[in-house]
Amino acid sequence: MTDHAERPLRADARRNRARVLRTAAEVFATEGLSVPVHEIARRAEVGTGTVSRHFPTKEDLFAAVLLDRMRTLADYADALTAEQEPGNAFLGLFTKLVHEGAAHRGLAEALTGAGFDIEAAAAAAGCDVSGRLRDMLTNAQQAGAIRPEITYADLKALMAGCLAYEGDDLDRVINVVRRGLQ
Amino acid sequence: MTDHAERPLRADARRNRARVLRTAAEVFATEGLSVPVHEIARRAEVGTGTVSRHFPTKEDLFAAVLLDRMRTLADYADALTAEQEPGNAFLGLFTKLVHEGAAHRGLAEALTGAGFDIEAAAAAAGCDVSGRLRDMLTNAQQAGAIRPEITYADLKALMAGCLAYEGDDLDRVINVVRRGLQ
DNA sequence: AGTGAAGCGGGACGACCATCCCGATTGTAG
DNA sequence: CTACAATCGGGATGGTCGTCCCGCTTCACT
């Protein structure tokens, strides 16, 4: 899917691409996915054509925004797996993902099913956070730290629930779920 | 807000209104809120003008659909309060609400924040299901059946989570939450 | 049956938005 | 410094959808 043998972008193009990406990340995070592409272009101080050349569709743009974050989260997951026992590693990633989603409205919307196929985008980039969460769940269950009947689909729903919370003590909601999982 | 001193509708108008309402209930339940009003009119075999005369905006239409269901749920809540101890009554209503939402996609979407102000619509009709849930939470907490730090906002989020579940054993997810609340 | 108003159908209108296109501009190789 | 190709800007295009309007039909009261 990605361009192969891509010749290097001209300097101004590279600059504009980065500027669009940075603006889109901010805007998606604070205002969600429904922001028009025109608006992102306006705030990035480029034409709409510039946006749509670098990112042919809105979904492409969002996927690109997601990529950085996914990479970071995948590293975080690996660190947890290495340093903690299975139960804590799993719960730690779960908590991290929820906090991450709470700080990024677009990510939360994508997770709660509003259109974009977030898993495909992440997996395509080799940053399979979902897969890691799935594995960590299995390990935590084998270690007896998490109830055995819980499935990955359950987790997704429970994450969506925490993300739907609008208040000032997200951890209280997370703790309800953590208790329920154990 | 509602029309006062309304003179009775003509027989055909009443028939059409009911037909639109019934169709809208089905369509919203199975396909969600994004179905165009034109499509509802088409399936109800009326013109779009007929729909928009009875229900000036799409939100009005959805609110009317919700009303029946809300009334039923309010009665259910009252019955639970009368017949069960506070903890079971509360958990029973919570479970009922989630199952209800799972069977009605439009309701679930409205609860998870997609636009419509569901609480205002229900409260205006004197069917304050939310208020009942809130009261039952307080009672259950005073009876020691539910953790005291839980708030109504937490509940809404956790309900949204259960509604986000797509699978065949919703009760497994509900049970995670129930355990976490106790 | 007759008549006036209530109600009907569905096309028109306007708002919004993603995507595409093209003439003007700018970077860069030679 | 020149020339050309890459890139830019932002208006044009096409599609979707909610709401409104108006000429025609149907009801219901006398």
PDB file of N, CA, C and O (backbone and C1' of nucleotides) in Angstrom, chain A residues 10 13 16 47-50 53, chain D residues 5-12:
ATOM      1  N   ARG A  10      10.486  17.204  -2.112  1.00  0.00           N
ATOM      2  CA  ARG A  10      11.146  18.499  -2.163  1.00  0.00           C
ATOM      3  C   ARG A  10      11.078  19.109  -0.764  1.00  0.00           C
ATOM      4  O   ARG A  10      10.175  18.773   0.030  1.00  0.00           O
ATOM      5  N   ALA A  13       7.832  20.607   0.353  1.00  0.00           N
ATOM      6  CA  ALA A  13       6.790  19.589   0.499  1.00  0.00           C
ATOM      7  C   ALA A  13       6.935  18.861   1.829  1.00  0.00           C
ATOM      8  O   ALA A  13       5.951  18.590   2.515  1.00  0.00           O
ATOM      9  N   ASN A  16       5.709  21.142   4.565  1.00  0.00           N
ATOM     10  CA  ASN A  16       4.258  21.227   4.611  1.00  0.00           C
ATOM     11  C   ASN A  16       3.633  19.956   5.153  1.00  0.00           C
ATOM     12  O   ASN A  16       2.670  19.994   5.922  1.00  0.00           O
ATOM     13  N   GLY A  47      -3.118  25.098   1.580  1.00  0.00           N
ATOM     14  CA  GLY A  47      -4.350  24.900   0.824  1.00  0.00           C
ATOM     15  C   GLY A  47      -4.889  23.497   1.046  1.00  0.00           C
ATOM     16  O   GLY A  47      -4.154  22.593   1.451  1.00  0.00           O
ATOM     17  N   THR A  48      -6.151  23.328   0.739  1.00  0.00           N
ATOM     18  CA  THR A  48      -6.725  21.992   0.934  1.00  0.00           C
ATOM     19  C   THR A  48      -6.085  20.991  -0.026  1.00  0.00           C
ATOM     20  O   THR A  48      -5.970  19.810   0.283  1.00  0.00           O
ATOM     21  N   GLY A  49      -5.677  21.485  -1.178  1.00  0.00           N
ATOM     22  CA  GLY A  49      -5.006  20.609  -2.134  1.00  0.00           C
ATOM     23  C   GLY A  49      -3.728  20.014  -1.568  1.00  0.00           C
ATOM     24  O   GLY A  49      -3.407  18.850  -1.808  1.00  0.00           O
ATOM     25  N   THR A  50      -3.029  20.810  -0.786  1.00  0.00           N
ATOM     26  CA  THR A  50      -1.786  20.329  -0.184  1.00  0.00           C
ATOM     27  C   THR A  50      -2.063  19.175   0.775  1.00  0.00           C
ATOM     28  O   THR A  50      -1.347  18.174   0.790  1.00  0.00           O
ATOM     29  N   ARG A  53      -3.108  16.055  -1.263  1.00  0.00           N
ATOM     30  CA  ARG A  53      -2.047  15.411  -2.036  1.00  0.00           C
ATOM     31  C   ARG A  53      -1.227  14.507  -1.121  1.00  0.00           C
ATOM     32  O   ARG A  53      -0.934  13.370  -1.440  1.00  0.00           O
TER      33      ARG A  53
ATOM     34  P    DA D   5       9.907  18.750 -17.541  1.00  0.00           P
ATOM     35  O5'  DA D   5       9.704  17.831 -16.267  1.00  0.00           O
ATOM     36  C5'  DA D   5      10.798  17.645 -15.362  1.00  0.00           C
ATOM     37  C4'  DA D   5      10.371  17.976 -13.938  1.00  0.00           C
ATOM     38  C3'  DA D   5       9.013  17.405 -13.540  1.00  0.00           C
ATOM     39  O3'  DA D   5       9.158  16.797 -12.263  1.00  0.00           O
ATOM     40  C1'  DA D   5       9.115  19.683 -13.008  1.00  0.00           C
ATOM     41  P    DA D   6       8.120  15.792 -11.737  1.00  0.00           P
ATOM     42  O5'  DA D   6       8.049  16.226 -10.203  1.00  0.00           O
ATOM     43  C5'  DA D   6       9.233  16.616  -9.538  1.00  0.00           C
ATOM     44  C4'  DA D   6       8.878  17.543  -8.390  1.00  0.00           C
ATOM     45  C3'  DA D   6       7.669  17.093  -7.570  1.00  0.00           C
ATOM     46  O3'  DA D   6       7.979  17.263  -6.202  1.00  0.00           O
ATOM     47  C1'  DA D   6       7.306  19.288  -8.392  1.00  0.00           C
ATOM     48  P    DT D   7       7.006  16.810  -5.102  1.00  0.00           P
ATOM     49  O5'  DT D   7       6.197  18.150  -4.790  1.00  0.00           O
ATOM     50  C5'  DT D   7       6.906  19.320  -4.409  1.00  0.00           C
ATOM     51  C4'  DT D   7       5.967  20.498  -4.293  1.00  0.00           C
ATOM     52  C3'  DT D   7       4.663  20.227  -3.533  1.00  0.00           C
ATOM     53  O3'  DT D   7       4.677  21.022  -2.360  1.00  0.00           O
ATOM     54  C1'  DT D   7       4.300  21.547  -5.477  1.00  0.00           C
ATOM     55  P    DC D   8       3.446  21.051  -1.419  1.00  0.00           P
ATOM     56  O5'  DC D   8       2.733  22.406  -1.870  1.00  0.00           O
ATOM     57  C5'  DC D   8       3.494  23.601  -1.917  1.00  0.00           C
ATOM     58  C4'  DC D   8       2.616  24.740  -2.379  1.00  0.00           C
ATOM     59  C3'  DC D   8       1.274  24.792  -1.650  1.00  0.00           C
ATOM     60  O3'  DC D   8       1.098  26.046  -1.013  1.00  0.00           O
ATOM     61  C1'  DC D   8       0.971  24.878  -4.030  1.00  0.00           C
ATOM     62  P    DG D   9       0.006  26.154   0.136  1.00  0.00           P
ATOM     63  O5'  DG D   9      -1.172  26.913  -0.625  1.00  0.00           O
ATOM     64  C5'  DG D   9      -0.872  28.117  -1.298  1.00  0.00           C
ATOM     65  C4'  DG D   9      -2.082  28.587  -2.056  1.00  0.00           C
ATOM     66  C3'  DG D   9      -3.388  28.571  -1.259  1.00  0.00           C
ATOM     67  O3'  DG D   9      -4.046  29.811  -1.490  1.00  0.00           O
ATOM     68  C1'  DG D   9      -3.621  27.253  -3.245  1.00  0.00           C
ATOM     69  P    DG D  10      -5.132  30.330  -0.484  1.00  0.00           P
ATOM     70  O5'  DG D  10      -6.500  29.990  -1.229  1.00  0.00           O
ATOM     71  C5'  DG D  10      -6.646  30.375  -2.581  1.00  0.00           C
ATOM     72  C4'  DG D  10      -7.745  29.564  -3.216  1.00  0.00           C
ATOM     73  C3'  DG D  10      -8.948  29.286  -2.287  1.00  0.00           C
ATOM     74  O3'  DG D  10     -10.113  29.307  -3.074  1.00  0.00           O
ATOM     75  C1'  DG D  10      -8.204  27.314  -3.151  1.00  0.00           C
ATOM     76  P    DG D  11     -11.143  30.523  -2.928  1.00  0.00           P
ATOM     77  O5'  DG D  11     -11.994  30.374  -4.284  1.00  0.00           O
ATOM     78  C5'  DG D  11     -11.320  30.514  -5.523  1.00  0.00           C
ATOM     79  C4'  DG D  11     -11.786  29.457  -6.503  1.00  0.00           C
ATOM     80  C3'  DG D  11     -13.301  29.221  -6.497  1.00  0.00           C
ATOM     81  O3'  DG D  11     -13.711  29.019  -7.850  1.00  0.00           O
ATOM     82  C1'  DG D  11     -12.194  27.183  -6.063  1.00  0.00           C
ATOM     83  P    DA D  12     -15.233  28.720  -8.209  1.00  0.00           P
ATOM     84  O5'  DA D  12     -15.185  27.214  -8.693  1.00  0.00           O
ATOM     85  C5'  DA D  12     -14.287  26.827  -9.743  1.00  0.00           C
ATOM     86  C4'  DA D  12     -14.526  25.370 -10.105  1.00  0.00           C
ATOM     87  C3'  DA D  12     -15.994  24.992 -10.287  1.00  0.00           C
ATOM     88  O3'  DA D  12     -16.082  24.059 -11.348  1.00  0.00           O
ATOM     89  C1'  DA D  12     -15.064  23.735  -8.497  1.00  0.00           C
TER      90       DA D  12
END
